[in-house]
Coordinates of C-alpha atoms in Angstrom, one line a residue:
M1 CA 19.4 22.5 -2.8
S2 CA 20.0 22.0 0.9
D3 CA 21.0 18.7 2.4
W4 CA 18.6 16.2 4.0
R5 CA 18.5 16.8 7.8
T6 CA 16.8 14.7 10.5
I7 CA 13.5 16.2 11.8
E8 CA 14.3 17.2 15.4
K9 CA 12.1 19.1 17.8
R10 CA 12.8 20.7 21.2
Q11 CA 10.0 20.6 23.8
G12 CA 7.7 19.7 20.9
Y13 CA 8.7 22.6 18.7
L14 CA 10.4 22.6 15.3
P15 CA 13.3 25.2 15.3
I16 CA 12.4 28.6 13.9
E17 CA 15.0 28.3 11.2
D18 CA 13.3 25.1 9.9
H19 CA 10.5 27.1 8.3
G20 CA 9.9 28.9 5.0
L21 CA 7.6 31.8 4.2
V22 CA 4.8 31.8 1.6
G23 CA 2.2 34.5 1.0
D24 CA 0.3 36.6 -1.5
G25 CA 0.9 40.2 -0.3
R26 CA -2.1 40.1 2.1
G27 CA -1.6 37.1 4.4
S28 CA 1.2 34.6 4.9
A29 CA 2.2 31.2 6.4
L30 CA 5.4 29.6 7.8
V31 CA 5.8 26.1 6.5
G32 CA 8.0 23.7 8.4
R33 CA 10.5 21.2 7.1
D34 CA 8.2 18.5 8.5
G35 CA 5.2 19.6 6.4
S36 CA 3.4 21.4 9.2
V37 CA 2.3 25.1 9.1
G38 CA 3.8 26.8 12.2
F39 CA 2.0 30.2 11.9
M40 CA -0.7 31.4 9.4
C41 CA -2.6 34.7 9.3
V42 CA -5.3 35.3 6.7
P43 CA -6.8 37.2 5.1
R44 CA -4.3 39.8 6.5
F45 CA -0.9 39.8 8.1
D46 CA -2.4 41.1 11.3
S47 CA -5.5 38.9 11.4
A48 CA -5.9 36.6 14.3
P49 CA -3.9 33.5 13.4
A50 CA -5.9 30.6 12.1
F51 CA -2.9 28.2 13.0
C52 CA -0.1 29.0 15.4
P53 CA 1.5 25.8 16.7
L54 CA 4.8 27.6 16.9
L55 CA 3.3 29.5 19.8
D56 CA 1.7 26.4 21.4
H57 CA 2.2 23.0 19.9
R58 CA -0.9 21.6 21.7
N59 CA -3.3 24.5 21.6
G60 CA -2.2 26.5 18.5
G61 CA -4.1 24.3 16.0
Q62 CA -2.6 22.2 13.3
L63 CA -2.4 22.4 9.5
S64 CA -0.3 19.6 8.2
V65 CA 0.3 17.5 5.0
A66 CA 3.1 15.0 5.9
P67 CA 3.9 11.4 5.5
E68 CA 3.6 9.1 8.5
G69 CA 7.0 8.2 9.9
V70 CA 8.8 11.1 8.4
R71 CA 12.5 10.9 9.3
A72 CA 14.2 13.7 7.4
G73 CA 13.3 16.8 5.3
R74 CA 14.7 19.6 3.2
Q75 CA 13.3 22.7 1.6
H76 CA 14.0 25.0 -1.4
Y77 CA 12.2 27.8 -3.2
L78 CA 11.5 27.5 -6.9
D79 CA 14.0 30.0 -8.4
G80 CA 12.9 33.6 -8.4
T81 CA 9.6 32.9 -6.6
G82 CA 7.8 32.7 -3.3
V83 CA 6.7 29.1 -4.0
L84 CA 8.2 26.6 -1.6
V85 CA 9.0 22.9 -2.0
T86 CA 9.3 20.7 1.1
E87 CA 10.7 17.2 0.6
M88 CA 10.2 14.6 3.3
K89 CA 11.6 11.1 3.6
T90 CA 10.3 7.9 5.3
D91 CA 11.6 4.4 5.4
A92 CA 9.1 3.5 2.6
G93 CA 9.3 6.5 0.3
T94 CA 9.8 10.2 -0.5
V95 CA 7.3 12.9 -1.1
E96 CA 7.6 16.6 -2.1
V97 CA 5.0 19.1 -1.1
T98 CA 4.8 22.3 -3.2
D99 CA 3.2 25.2 -1.2
A100 CA 1.9 28.5 -2.6
F101 CA -0.6 31.2 -1.8
V102 CA -1.8 31.1 -5.4
L103 CA -2.0 34.2 -7.5
H104 CA -4.4 35.2 -10.3
P105 CA -3.4 34.3 -13.9
G106 CA -1.5 37.3 -15.3
A107 CA -1.1 38.9 -11.8
R108 CA 1.4 41.7 -11.7
L109 CA 3.1 41.9 -8.3
E110 CA 4.4 45.4 -9.0
D111 CA 0.9 46.8 -9.2
D112 CA -0.9 48.3 -6.2
A113 CA -3.7 45.7 -6.4
A114 CA -4.6 42.4 -4.8
A115 CA -2.8 39.6 -6.7
G116 CA -3.8 36.7 -4.6
T117 CA -6.9 34.5 -5.0
G118 CA -7.3 34.0 -1.3
A119 CA -6.2 30.3 -1.4
F120 CA -3.3 28.3 0.0
V121 CA -2.6 25.3 -2.3
R122 CA -0.5 22.3 -1.2
R123 CA 0.4 19.7 -3.8
A124 CA 2.0 16.5 -2.7
R125 CA 3.9 14.3 -5.2
V126 CA 5.6 11.0 -4.4
T127 CA 9.0 10.7 -6.0
H128 CA 10.1 7.4 -4.6
G129 CA 8.3 4.3 -3.1
H130 CA 5.0 4.9 -1.4
V131 CA 3.8 7.0 1.5
D132 CA 0.8 7.3 3.8
L133 CA 0.1 11.0 3.7
R134 CA -1.4 12.3 7.0
V135 CA -3.7 15.3 6.4
C136 CA -4.8 17.4 9.4
I137 CA -6.7 20.7 9.4
R138 CA -7.6 21.8 13.0
P139 CA -7.8 25.7 13.4
R140 CA -6.8 27.2 16.7
G141 CA -9.8 27.4 19.0
G142 CA -11.7 24.8 16.9
G143 CA -14.4 25.3 14.4
R144 CA -17.8 24.3 13.2
V145 CA -17.5 21.8 10.3
R146 CA -20.0 21.4 7.6
R147 CA -20.0 19.1 4.5
M148 CA -20.9 20.9 1.3
D149 CA -21.5 19.5 -2.2
D150 CA -17.9 19.6 -3.2
H151 CA -15.9 20.8 -0.2
W152 CA -15.7 21.1 3.6
E153 CA -16.6 24.4 5.2
V154 CA -15.0 25.3 8.5
H155 CA -16.3 28.3 10.5
C156 CA -13.7 29.5 13.0
P157 CA -15.4 31.7 15.6
L158 CA -12.2 32.8 17.3
Q159 CA -10.8 34.3 14.1
R160 CA -14.3 35.2 12.7
L161 CA -13.2 33.4 9.6
T162 CA -14.6 30.8 7.3
L163 CA -12.3 28.3 5.6
H164 CA -13.2 26.2 2.6
L165 CA -11.3 22.9 2.0
R166 CA -11.1 21.2 -1.3
S167 CA -8.9 18.3 -2.5
S168 CA -8.2 16.3 -5.6
R169 CA -9.4 13.1 -3.8
P170 CA -12.3 13.4 -1.3
L171 CA -11.3 13.5 2.3
S172 CA -13.5 11.8 4.9
G173 CA -13.1 14.7 7.2
L174 CA -10.5 17.3 8.4
E175 CA -8.2 14.5 9.5
D176 CA -7.5 11.7 7.1
T177 CA -4.8 9.6 5.5
V178 CA -4.1 9.5 1.7
T179 CA -2.0 6.6 0.3
L180 CA 0.2 7.5 -2.7
S181 CA 2.7 5.6 -4.7
S182 CA 5.7 6.8 -6.9
G183 CA 4.5 9.2 -9.6
Q184 CA 1.1 9.9 -8.0
D185 CA 0.1 13.3 -6.7
W186 CA -2.7 14.8 -4.6
W187 CA -3.5 18.4 -3.7
T188 CA -5.6 20.3 -1.2
S189 CA -6.7 23.9 -1.4
L190 CA -7.7 26.0 1.7
S191 CA -9.4 29.2 0.7
W192 CA -10.8 32.0 2.9
D193 CA -12.2 34.8 0.7
E194 CA -15.0 33.0 -1.2
P195 CA -15.7 29.3 -1.8
A196 CA -14.4 29.5 -5.4
P197 CA -15.5 26.7 -7.7
N198 CA -13.2 23.8 -8.3
P199 CA -11.0 25.1 -11.2
G200 CA -10.1 23.0 -14.2
G201 CA -6.5 21.9 -14.2
G202 CA -6.4 21.6 -10.4
A203 CA -3.3 22.6 -8.5
D204 CA -0.8 22.3 -11.4
R205 CA -2.2 25.3 -13.4
R206 CA -2.6 27.5 -10.3
I207 CA 1.0 26.8 -9.2
T208 CA 2.3 27.4 -12.7
D209 CA 0.4 30.7 -12.9
T210 CA 1.8 31.7 -9.6
V211 CA 5.4 30.8 -10.5
R212 CA 5.0 32.8 -13.8
A213 CA 3.8 35.9 -11.8
W214 CA 6.7 35.7 -9.4
R215 CA 9.3 35.3 -12.0
R216 CA 7.9 38.2 -14.0
W217 CA 8.3 40.3 -10.9
S218 CA 11.8 39.0 -9.9
S219 CA 13.2 39.5 -13.4
R220 CA 13.1 43.3 -12.6
L221 CA 15.6 43.0 -9.8
V222 CA 19.0 44.7 -10.3
V223 CA 21.3 42.7 -8.2
P224 CA 24.7 44.3 -7.5
D225 CA 27.9 42.6 -8.6
A226 CA 28.9 41.7 -5.1
P227 CA 29.3 38.6 -3.0
R228 CA 26.2 36.5 -2.4
A229 CA 24.0 37.9 -5.1
D230 CA 21.8 34.9 -4.5
L231 CA 21.0 36.0 -1.0
V232 CA 20.3 39.6 -2.2
R233 CA 17.7 38.2 -4.6
R234 CA 16.2 36.0 -1.9
S235 CA 16.1 39.0 0.5
A236 CA 14.2 41.1 -2.1
I237 CA 11.7 38.3 -2.6
T238 CA 11.3 38.0 1.2
L239 CA 10.6 41.7 1.5
K240 CA 8.0 41.4 -1.2
L241 CA 6.3 38.6 0.8
L242 CA 6.1 41.2 3.6
D243 CA 4.7 43.8 1.3
N244 CA 1.0 44.6 1.7
V245 CA 0.4 45.0 -2.1
E246 CA -2.8 46.9 -1.9
N247 CA -1.3 50.0 -0.2
G248 CA 2.5 49.5 0.0
A249 CA 2.8 49.0 3.8
I250 CA 5.6 46.5 4.7
V251 CA 5.2 44.6 7.9
A252 CA 8.3 44.2 10.2
A253 CA 7.7 40.4 10.3
P254 CA 4.8 38.1 9.6
T255 CA 4.8 36.7 13.2
S256 CA 4.1 37.6 16.8
S257 CA 5.9 36.6 20.0
L258 CA 8.7 34.4 18.7
P259 CA 11.1 35.1 21.6
E260 CA 14.3 37.0 21.7
R261 CA 15.3 34.7 24.5
I262 CA 14.1 31.2 25.1
R263 CA 11.7 31.1 28.1
G264 CA 12.1 34.9 28.4
S265 CA 9.5 37.6 28.1
R266 CA 11.0 39.6 25.2
N267 CA 8.1 38.6 22.9
W268 CA 6.5 41.2 20.7
D269 CA 4.0 41.5 17.9
Y270 CA 5.7 42.6 14.7
R271 CA 2.8 42.2 12.2
Y272 CA 2.7 46.0 11.8
A273 CA 4.6 48.7 9.8
W274 CA 7.1 50.9 11.5
I275 CA 7.9 54.3 10.1
R276 CA 11.6 53.7 11.0
D277 CA 11.6 50.5 8.9
A278 CA 10.1 52.5 6.0
A279 CA 13.1 54.8 5.8
Y280 CA 15.7 51.9 5.8
T281 CA 13.7 49.7 3.6
V282 CA 13.1 52.3 0.9
F283 CA 16.8 53.1 0.8
A284 CA 17.6 49.4 0.1
L285 CA 14.7 48.8 -2.4
R286 CA 15.6 51.7 -4.6
R287 CA 19.1 50.4 -5.0
I288 CA 18.1 47.0 -6.4
G289 CA 15.6 48.1 -9.0
L290 CA 12.3 48.2 -7.0
P291 CA 11.1 51.9 -7.3
M292 CA 7.5 50.9 -7.3
E293 CA 7.8 49.1 -3.9
A294 CA 9.9 51.9 -2.5
G295 CA 7.4 54.6 -3.7
G296 CA 4.5 52.5 -2.3
F297 CA 6.0 52.3 1.2
L298 CA 6.9 56.0 1.2
S299 CA 3.4 56.9 0.0
W300 CA 1.8 54.8 2.7
A301 CA 4.1 56.2 5.4
L302 CA 3.5 59.8 4.6
A303 CA -0.2 59.3 4.1
A304 CA -0.4 57.7 7.6
V305 CA 1.4 60.6 9.2
D306 CA -0.8 63.2 7.3
R307 CA -4.0 61.3 8.4
D308 CA -3.0 60.8 12.0
G309 CA -1.7 64.3 12.7
R310 CA 0.9 63.1 15.1
P311 CA 4.3 61.3 14.7
R312 CA 3.6 57.7 15.7
V313 CA 6.2 55.0 15.8
L314 CA 4.1 52.3 14.0
Y315 CA 0.8 51.8 12.3
D316 CA -1.4 48.9 11.3
L317 CA -1.7 48.0 7.6
D318 CA -4.4 50.7 7.1
G319 CA -2.2 53.4 8.5
M320 CA -4.1 53.5 11.7
P321 CA -3.0 53.0 15.3
P322 CA -2.6 49.3 16.1
P323 CA -4.8 47.6 18.7
P324 CA -3.8 47.9 22.3
E325 CA -1.2 45.3 23.5
T326 CA -2.8 42.3 25.1
I327 CA -1.5 39.0 26.6
D328 CA -2.9 35.7 25.4
A329 CA -3.0 33.5 28.5
D330 CA -4.2 30.5 26.4
L331 CA -0.9 30.0 24.6
E332 CA 2.3 28.8 26.3
G333 CA 4.7 30.5 23.8
Y334 CA 7.4 29.0 21.7
R335 CA 9.3 26.4 23.9
G336 CA 7.5 27.8 26.9
S337 CA 8.4 31.5 26.2
A338 CA 5.5 33.4 27.6
P339 CA 3.8 35.7 27.4
V340 CA 2.3 35.7 23.9
R341 CA 1.3 39.2 22.9
W342 CA -1.1 40.6 20.3
G343 CA -0.8 44.4 19.5
N344 CA 2.2 46.5 20.4
A345 CA 2.3 49.1 23.2
A346 CA 5.3 50.7 21.5
A347 CA 2.8 52.6 19.3
E348 CA 2.1 54.8 22.3
Q349 CA 5.7 55.4 23.3
V350 CA 7.5 58.7 22.8
Q351 CA 10.4 58.1 20.4
H352 CA 11.9 61.3 19.1
D353 CA 13.8 59.6 16.3
V354 CA 10.4 59.3 14.5
Y355 CA 10.8 63.1 13.5
G356 CA 13.9 62.2 11.4
E357 CA 12.4 59.0 10.1
I358 CA 9.4 60.8 8.7
L359 CA 11.4 63.7 7.2
D360 CA 13.8 61.2 5.7
C361 CA 10.9 59.4 4.1
A362 CA 9.7 62.7 2.7
F363 CA 13.3 63.4 1.4
Q364 CA 13.4 60.1 -0.4
W365 CA 10.0 60.7 -1.8
A366 CA 11.1 64.0 -3.3
A367 CA 14.3 62.2 -4.6
T368 CA 12.0 60.0 -6.7
G369 CA 10.2 63.0 -8.2
G370 CA 7.3 63.1 -5.7
T371 CA 5.8 66.4 -4.6
F372 CA 3.7 67.5 -1.6
Q373 CA 0.4 69.2 -1.2
P374 CA 0.5 72.3 1.1
G375 CA -1.2 70.5 4.0
L376 CA 1.3 67.7 4.2
W377 CA 4.3 70.1 3.9
N378 CA 2.8 72.1 6.7
T379 CA 2.7 68.9 8.8
L380 CA 6.3 68.1 7.9
A381 CA 7.6 71.6 8.6
G382 CA 5.8 71.4 11.9
L383 CA 7.7 68.2 12.7
A384 CA 11.0 69.8 11.9
D385 CA 10.2 72.7 14.2
S386 CA 9.3 70.2 17.0
A387 CA 12.6 68.4 16.5
R388 CA 14.4 71.7 17.3
T389 CA 13.7 71.1 21.0
A390 CA 12.5 67.4 21.2
W391 CA 16.1 66.1 21.0
S392 CA 16.9 67.3 24.5
R393 CA 13.9 65.6 26.2
P394 CA 14.0 62.0 27.4
D395 CA 12.2 59.3 25.3
S396 CA 12.1 55.5 24.9
G397 CA 14.6 55.4 22.0
I398 CA 15.0 53.2 18.9
W399 CA 15.0 50.0 21.0
E400 CA 11.7 50.9 22.6
V401 CA 12.8 50.3 26.2
R402 CA 10.2 49.7 28.8
S403 CA 12.2 51.4 31.6
S404 CA 12.4 55.1 32.4
E405 CA 12.8 57.4 29.5
R406 CA 16.3 58.8 28.8
P407 CA 17.8 61.4 26.3
F408 CA 19.1 58.9 23.8
T409 CA 21.8 59.9 21.4
Y410 CA 20.2 58.1 18.4
S411 CA 17.0 60.1 19.0
A412 CA 19.0 63.4 19.0
A413 CA 20.8 62.3 15.9
M414 CA 17.5 61.6 14.1
C415 CA 16.2 65.1 15.2
Q416 CA 19.3 66.4 13.4
V417 CA 18.1 64.4 10.3
A418 CA 14.7 66.0 10.6
L419 CA 16.2 69.5 10.5
D420 CA 18.7 68.7 7.8
R421 CA 16.1 67.1 5.5
A422 CA 13.5 69.8 6.1
A423 CA 16.2 72.4 5.1
R424 CA 17.1 70.5 1.9
L425 CA 13.5 69.9 0.9
A426 CA 12.6 73.6 1.4
R427 CA 15.6 74.7 -0.8
R428 CA 15.2 72.1 -3.5
L429 CA 11.5 72.4 -4.0
E430 CA 11.2 76.1 -3.0
L431 CA 8.8 75.3 -0.2
P432 CA 7.9 77.7 2.6
G433 CA 9.9 77.5 5.8
D434 CA 13.0 78.8 7.5
A435 CA 15.5 76.6 5.7
D436 CA 18.5 78.6 6.9
T437 CA 17.6 78.2 10.6
W438 CA 16.8 74.4 10.1
A439 CA 20.2 73.9 8.4
E440 CA 22.1 75.9 11.1
E441 CA 20.4 74.1 13.9
A442 CA 21.2 70.7 12.2
R443 CA 24.9 71.6 12.1
S444 CA 24.8 72.8 15.7
L445 CA 23.1 69.5 16.8
T446 CA 25.8 67.5 15.1
D447 CA 28.4 69.4 17.1
R448 CA 26.4 68.8 20.4
I449 CA 26.3 65.1 19.7
L450 CA 30.0 65.0 19.1
A451 CA 30.6 66.9 22.4
D452 CA 27.8 65.7 24.7
A453 CA 27.6 62.1 23.8
W454 CA 31.4 61.5 23.8
D455 CA 32.7 59.7 26.9
E456 CA 36.4 60.0 27.4
R457 CA 36.6 56.9 29.6
T458 CA 35.0 54.7 27.0
G459 CA 36.6 56.5 24.1
A460 CA 33.3 56.5 22.2
L461 CA 30.0 58.1 21.6
T462 CA 27.5 56.5 24.0
E463 CA 23.8 56.0 24.3
H464 CA 23.1 59.2 26.2
M465 CA 23.6 62.9 25.5
S466 CA 25.8 63.0 28.5
P467 CA 28.9 61.1 29.7
G468 CA 28.6 57.8 31.5
G469 CA 26.1 56.0 29.3
G470 CA 26.5 52.5 27.9
L471 CA 27.5 51.6 24.4
D472 CA 24.7 51.5 21.9
A473 CA 25.0 49.7 18.5
S474 CA 22.3 51.9 17.0
L475 CA 25.0 54.6 16.7
L476 CA 26.5 52.6 13.8
A477 CA 23.6 53.8 11.8
L478 CA 24.7 57.5 12.0
P479 CA 26.7 57.4 8.8
L480 CA 23.8 55.8 6.9
R481 CA 21.6 58.7 8.0
R482 CA 24.2 61.2 7.1
V483 CA 24.7 62.5 10.6
L484 CA 28.4 61.7 10.7
P485 CA 30.7 60.2 8.1
A486 CA 31.9 56.7 8.8
D487 CA 35.5 58.0 8.6
H488 CA 35.1 60.8 11.2
P489 CA 37.6 60.1 14.0
R490 CA 35.0 59.8 16.6
M491 CA 32.9 57.5 14.5
I492 CA 36.0 55.3 13.9
A493 CA 36.6 55.2 17.7
T494 CA 32.9 54.4 18.4
T495 CA 32.9 51.6 15.7
R496 CA 35.9 50.1 17.4
A497 CA 34.4 50.3 20.9
I498 CA 31.1 48.7 19.8
A499 CA 32.9 45.9 18.0
D500 CA 35.1 45.2 21.0
Q501 CA 32.6 45.6 23.9
L502 CA 29.3 44.6 22.3
G503 CA 30.8 41.8 20.2
A504 CA 29.1 38.4 20.8
G505 CA 31.6 36.4 18.7
S506 CA 31.7 35.3 15.1
G507 CA 30.7 38.7 13.8
L508 CA 27.6 39.1 15.9
L509 CA 26.8 42.1 18.0
Y510 CA 24.5 42.8 20.9
R511 CA 22.4 46.0 20.6
Y512 CA 23.5 47.0 24.2
L513 CA 24.2 45.4 27.5
P514 CA 21.1 45.4 29.7
E515 CA 23.2 45.5 32.9
E516 CA 24.7 48.8 31.7
S517 CA 21.7 50.1 29.8
P518 CA 18.5 49.1 31.7
D519 CA 15.5 48.4 29.5
G520 CA 13.0 47.3 32.1
L521 CA 13.1 43.6 31.2
D522 CA 16.0 42.5 33.3
Q523 CA 17.1 39.6 31.1
S524 CA 19.6 39.0 28.2
E525 CA 18.7 38.6 24.6
G526 CA 20.3 37.3 21.4
A527 CA 22.7 39.1 19.0
F528 CA 20.9 41.6 16.7
L529 CA 21.7 40.9 13.1
L530 CA 21.0 44.4 11.6
C531 CA 23.6 45.9 13.9
S532 CA 26.3 43.6 12.4
F533 CA 25.3 44.7 8.9
W534 CA 25.7 48.3 10.0
L535 CA 29.2 47.3 11.2
V536 CA 29.9 46.0 7.7
D537 CA 28.9 49.4 6.2
N538 CA 31.1 51.3 8.7
L539 CA 34.1 49.2 8.0
A540 CA 33.7 49.8 4.3
G541 CA 33.3 53.5 4.8
Q542 CA 36.5 53.6 6.9
G543 CA 38.5 51.9 4.0
R544 CA 38.6 48.5 5.7
V545 CA 37.0 46.8 2.7
E546 CA 38.6 43.4 3.1
E547 CA 37.4 43.2 6.7
A548 CA 33.9 44.4 5.7
G549 CA 33.8 41.7 3.0
E550 CA 34.8 39.0 5.5
L551 CA 32.3 40.1 8.0
F552 CA 29.6 40.1 5.4
E553 CA 30.3 36.6 4.4
Q554 CA 30.3 35.5 8.0
L555 CA 26.8 37.1 8.5
C556 CA 25.5 35.4 5.3
S557 CA 26.5 32.1 6.8
Y558 CA 23.8 32.5 9.4
T559 CA 21.0 32.5 6.8
S560 CA 18.8 29.4 6.9
P561 CA 19.1 26.9 4.0
L562 CA 16.3 28.9 2.4
G563 CA 18.3 32.1 2.7
L564 CA 16.1 33.6 5.4
L565 CA 17.1 35.6 8.5
P566 CA 15.6 36.2 11.9
E567 CA 15.8 39.3 14.0
Q568 CA 18.4 37.8 16.4
I569 CA 20.9 34.9 16.6
D570 CA 21.7 32.9 19.8
P571 CA 25.5 33.4 19.9
G572 CA 26.1 30.1 21.7
S573 CA 24.1 27.8 19.5
G574 CA 23.5 29.7 16.3
S575 CA 19.8 29.2 16.7
F576 CA 17.3 31.7 15.4
L577 CA 15.6 34.0 17.9
G578 CA 12.9 36.7 17.5
N579 CA 10.2 37.1 14.9
F580 CA 10.9 35.5 11.5
P581 CA 11.7 36.3 8.9
Q582 CA 12.7 39.8 9.9
G583 CA 12.4 42.4 7.2
L584 CA 15.2 44.7 8.6
S585 CA 17.7 41.9 8.7
H586 CA 17.1 41.4 5.0
V587 CA 17.3 45.1 4.4
G588 CA 20.7 45.1 6.2
L589 CA 21.9 42.3 3.9
I590 CA 20.9 44.2 0.8
S591 CA 22.3 47.5 1.9
S592 CA 25.7 46.0 2.8
A593 CA 25.9 44.1 -0.5
V594 CA 25.3 47.4 -2.3
V595 CA 28.0 49.2 -0.2
L596 CA 30.5 46.4 -0.9
A597 CA 29.7 46.4 -4.6
R598 CA 30.5 50.1 -4.7
T599 CA 33.7 49.9 -2.6
Q600 CA 35.0 46.8 -4.4
G601 CA 34.3 48.6 -7.7
G602 CA 36.4 51.6 -6.6
V603 CA 33.5 53.9 -5.9
P604 CA 33.5 55.7 -2.5
P605 CA 30.4 54.6 -0.5
E606 CA 27.8 57.2 0.3
L607 CA 28.7 57.3 3.9
T608 CA 32.3 58.6 3.6
T609 CA 33.6 62.1 3.9
A610 CA 34.6 62.2 0.3
A611 CA 31.2 61.2 -0.9
W612 CA 29.6 63.8 1.3
F613 CA 31.7 66.6 -0.2
D614 CA 30.7 65.4 -3.7
H615 CA 27.0 65.3 -2.6
E616 CA 27.1 68.8 -1.2
S617 CA 28.7 70.2 -4.3
A618 CA 26.0 68.6 -6.5
E619 CA 23.3 70.1 -4.3
H620 CA 24.7 73.6 -4.5
A621 CA 25.1 73.3 -8.3
G622 CA 21.3 73.3 -8.7
H623 CA 17.9 72.4 -7.3
H624 CA 16.2 69.1 -7.9
R625 CA 13.1 69.5 -9.9
P626 CA 10.4 66.9 -10.0
G627 CA 9.6 65.3 -13.4
P628 CA 6.3 65.6 -15.3
D629 CA 5.0 62.3 -14.0
A630 CA 5.8 63.0 -10.4
A631 CA 3.2 61.8 -7.8
T632 CA 1.8 64.1 -5.2
I633 CA 1.1 63.2 -1.6
G634 CA -1.3 65.2 0.6

């Protein structure tokens, strides 16, 4: 359990790291250490937020259950669950608030079905002294309030949402004070699907059912024998909280517009699913005993590509293009970091890496025994053919720059992945296509990357397929995607150069330096956590296992007291930046833990030359054949 800490706000805002995530696989909420909800979207992750005071503490609405005069707080999750406990202390007493998006009795989180009841339950229990509990429910944009027989009904026109408020003791309105003494408790339930009847047993039974469902699911986790197994488990639960259980999509983060720089404009909406994230996430989930979640995300990704007919970068939860990006002028942004954005214009960018991301998803699908209908395979084969020339054309790259397009090295590398995976799939599953040509062009493209992206002055591979480009930390991912082994001499040199020149101190890395690699925003940002986890993997793959372990421990020290990670860290203060919690940061933690478990156990990691030779030998020994229960996409 974390230590008590004083509640401190800056410009009226609780720090990002002082929040925990709760959800039900459809919607979610960030609960602050002061008992307030900083961001809440229901019934879906991408719904208009009902409450978002993290984006405007005056105009973002308020949903709070907290004692008057709160001085300090601390939070913890109930073990193995997504149920959060917030303890708050005043001069007169101490109260704990247990928060849960409650699940159906007997819910199975591993199934592709709605598990949530569409209700957010908050149970307050006084553990010492007495408290005056201040309750406030004020949706963003206001609402029409109506008193019903046994609850309050709030119609929210901005969100096109109706909320139903119940409590164990009647409230006089949406703002009230409840006085409790030691041993007494009180609960409130905010529901949005249907005004369900007041259940017998109140909050206790609903929370108990929810805890039981979470622990049934988390008992399936296979946590590697590596440092910080506790954080691996928490990362897996966090990814599950980002998992849209009805169809397998996993959102990048449950928030929008939390800034990558305070009072900067690097503010994006991450409540969507990126194809790129699917490939990385599935790779991690399969290694910790979550094949259903991995298969669900792969199925969703491939179905989205097949339905859309073009290789998009990201989709909404339904596998459709997200709404156009708009700016919300009514919200000031976290600590004055405007603009606040809804939607994401990156969906319309040209990013050639998506060819490799999609084919790698297909490759991982086949590795789990999945097969393809002819229509989908024709689409995938067409993408491989497009990758043969796409790599040489400028694009916006993995970092989705908003400046002029350039021929990014990472994009070329992922076109190599597209060709390589297409060749392997065609050979393994005896699918139509020119596997020999794809394989030969993949090898040729690897050679071109080694030659054209190499800069003698820098002594490293750089961001462009030509000399003179800046350093780019995305190239640390090339061994993970089997483009180059981590112990290739030019990969070793690139790793060293990135660590030296993009290092932000204390194990942190910048993605790139905007002054050397213009991105159209003309401002700095924080250090990007995923890149540092990629550095851990490269060090391990280069035999520097002790250094890799030390860096991993350093990165784990940045987690919040709840074990959560943002997208970025402010190197100067250690404060969290960017949308939170960030799925890919937790994917990086899981993947690095698995790599360290292998290397510390004497097994070569998959990203070394030795492991690649073993893999190639196994492939040539025989084709993979899907099992009798294999699923089919297309």
